[in-house]
Amino acid sequence: DNSPHLAVRVFGAEGQIGYFNKAAEGIHNLRLEAITDNKVGQFGADSTTDRVLEDLMKLAEDTSWPVGPFEWNFKNRAGIEKYLYTTIFPISLFNKKEFICLDIDITERKQLENEMARMDKLNVVGEMAAGLGHEVRNPMTTVRGFLQLLSEKEESEKHKDCFALLRSVFES
């Protein structure tokens, strides 16, 4: 019950909620006392989350094998997006079919992965910008050198103002 990292939920064959621990309460932002009709369809902020859980329980029931582990995301009752690493186990106790759902909240890890991917993209953009700047600067240096040589010739005296303007562009 006091496991801080492993959310445990137990459901009956009809989707009735048998138990969930404090970690599950935290993930889903739902207290056991707040359950109204004792059914699965109360964990997510929308019906999609509950349908996913019901479908997975049906799969576990049909195959009599555990389903998962798998990663998925949903919005909890408070509208906060959560990422879970989930496994659903079908069990039979006293000729009664039940399901144990074990969830590990991997939201922080997923957010870190997303941030690292974003930083990698920014790094690639930075490298491309540096490479592009280098590729532009090299030919421009050549042009500037020839511009300086041409402006020093006697024939270029009548275009002195144009050469001064062009050199000022390269110096800024």
XYZ file of C-alpha atoms in Angstrom:
172
model
C 0.000 0.000 0.000
C 2.846 2.405 0.738
C 4.981 1.682 -2.323
C 5.858 5.148 -3.631
C 6.793 4.077 -7.165
C 4.539 1.134 -8.000
C 0.841 1.826 -8.487
C -1.270 -1.251 -7.852
C -4.882 -1.534 -8.962
C -7.106 -4.603 -8.713
C -10.227 -5.000 -10.858
C -12.932 -7.646 -10.954
C -13.979 -9.387 -14.174
C -16.787 -6.850 -14.697
C -14.443 -3.896 -14.262
C -15.360 -3.223 -10.649
C -12.585 -1.665 -8.612
C -11.342 -3.937 -5.855
C -8.350 -1.974 -4.649
C -5.803 0.667 -5.514
C -2.875 1.898 -3.445
C -1.644 5.396 -2.596
C 0.685 5.539 -5.622
C -2.323 4.869 -7.897
C -4.275 7.584 -6.079
C -1.446 10.033 -6.792
C -1.072 9.104 -10.459
C -4.786 9.296 -11.177
C -5.575 12.139 -8.761
C -8.396 10.027 -7.369
C -9.086 8.889 -3.831
C -10.651 5.511 -3.129
C -13.397 7.282 -1.187
C -14.332 9.273 -4.321
C -15.274 6.190 -6.340
C -18.979 6.457 -7.062
C -20.104 3.418 -9.054
C -17.059 1.219 -8.352
C -16.227 0.783 -12.067
C -13.060 1.180 -14.146
C -14.405 4.204 -16.021
C -13.295 6.770 -13.444
C -9.521 6.929 -13.750
C -8.948 9.242 -16.693
C -10.064 12.736 -17.584
C -11.837 11.317 -20.637
C -13.423 8.043 -21.691
C -10.489 7.130 -23.976
C -8.272 6.268 -21.002
C -10.910 4.027 -19.518
C -11.603 2.326 -22.863
C -7.897 1.512 -23.241
C -7.856 -0.094 -19.803
C -11.066 -2.045 -20.485
C -9.717 -3.300 -23.848
C -6.462 -4.428 -22.243
C -8.327 -6.238 -19.476
C -10.449 -7.964 -22.133
C -7.280 -9.034 -23.977
C -5.795 -10.400 -20.740
C -9.044 -12.256 -20.044
C -9.249 -13.726 -23.558
C -5.638 -14.912 -23.602
C -5.256 -15.689 -19.875
C -1.799 -14.131 -20.199
C -0.359 -10.893 -18.864
C -0.616 -7.894 -21.156
C 2.448 -5.694 -21.268
C 4.587 -4.204 -20.174
C 3.797 -1.251 -22.400
C 4.133 2.510 -22.252
C 1.142 4.765 -22.698
C 0.006 8.229 -21.774
C -3.251 9.775 -20.623
C -4.615 12.789 -18.764
C -5.577 12.083 -15.182
C -8.640 13.461 -13.404
C -6.834 16.770 -12.804
C -6.010 17.068 -16.528
C -2.295 16.408 -15.990
C -0.626 14.302 -18.673
C 0.974 11.174 -17.262
C 3.112 8.470 -18.867
C 2.839 4.975 -17.431
C 4.704 1.711 -17.829
C 1.901 -0.811 -17.303
C 1.370 -4.544 -17.039
C -2.018 -6.205 -16.497
C -2.134 -9.703 -15.010
C -5.243 -11.902 -15.084
C -5.608 -13.965 -11.903
C -8.184 -16.373 -10.564
C -8.805 -16.505 -6.839
C -11.491 -18.745 -5.399
C -12.917 -19.323 -8.908
C -13.258 -15.591 -9.305
C -11.511 -13.795 -12.211
C -9.658 -10.585 -11.336
C -6.984 -8.384 -12.850
C -3.976 -6.796 -11.243
C -2.740 -3.684 -12.983
C 0.775 -2.537 -12.093
C 1.783 0.969 -13.188
C 5.096 2.771 -12.890
C 4.900 6.523 -13.403
C 7.537 7.364 -16.032
C 6.327 10.929 -16.645
C 9.565 12.575 -15.494
C 11.668 10.217 -17.623
C 9.520 10.913 -20.704
C 9.723 14.664 -20.129
C 13.512 14.375 -19.819
C 13.687 12.303 -23.023
C 11.558 14.884 -24.848
C 13.753 17.711 -23.575
C 16.924 15.848 -24.613
C 15.461 15.279 -28.103
C 14.633 18.988 -28.326
C 18.158 19.903 -27.217
C 19.631 17.525 -29.809
C 17.595 19.248 -32.520
C 18.791 22.656 -31.320
C 22.370 21.366 -31.312
C 22.015 20.195 -34.925
C 20.557 23.580 -35.918
C 23.479 25.327 -34.190
C 26.026 23.171 -35.979
C 24.311 23.800 -39.309
C 24.295 27.544 -38.661
C 27.998 27.501 -37.772
C 28.794 25.495 -40.905
C 26.699 27.794 -43.065
C 28.388 30.847 -41.564
C 31.793 29.330 -42.297
C 30.800 28.469 -45.881
C 29.564 32.040 -46.467
C 32.513 33.765 -44.772
C 35.209 32.040 -46.842
C 34.051 33.288 -50.268
C 33.179 36.692 -48.811
C 36.745 37.061 -47.522
C 37.990 36.418 -51.049
C 35.581 38.988 -52.471
C 36.672 41.527 -49.849
C 40.348 40.978 -50.712
C 39.727 41.476 -54.437
C 37.580 44.518 -53.690
C 40.451 46.037 -51.735
C 42.913 45.309 -54.560
C 40.591 46.791 -57.188
C 39.897 49.923 -55.154
C 43.628 50.678 -54.984
C 44.018 50.750 -58.790
C 44.113 54.143 -60.579
C 41.278 53.197 -62.942
C 38.979 52.715 -59.956
C 39.390 56.296 -58.710
C 36.157 57.452 -60.412
C 34.236 54.683 -58.534
C 35.845 55.453 -55.181
C 32.473 56.039 -53.450
C 31.087 52.661 -54.624
C 34.190 50.849 -53.406
C 33.958 52.615 -50.024
C 30.317 51.582 -49.703
C 31.112 47.956 -50.596
C 34.001 47.818 -48.108
C 31.772 49.224 -45.350
C 29.357 46.351 -45.949
C 32.135 43.819 -45.351
C 33.349 45.583 -42.213
C 29.994 45.580 -40.429
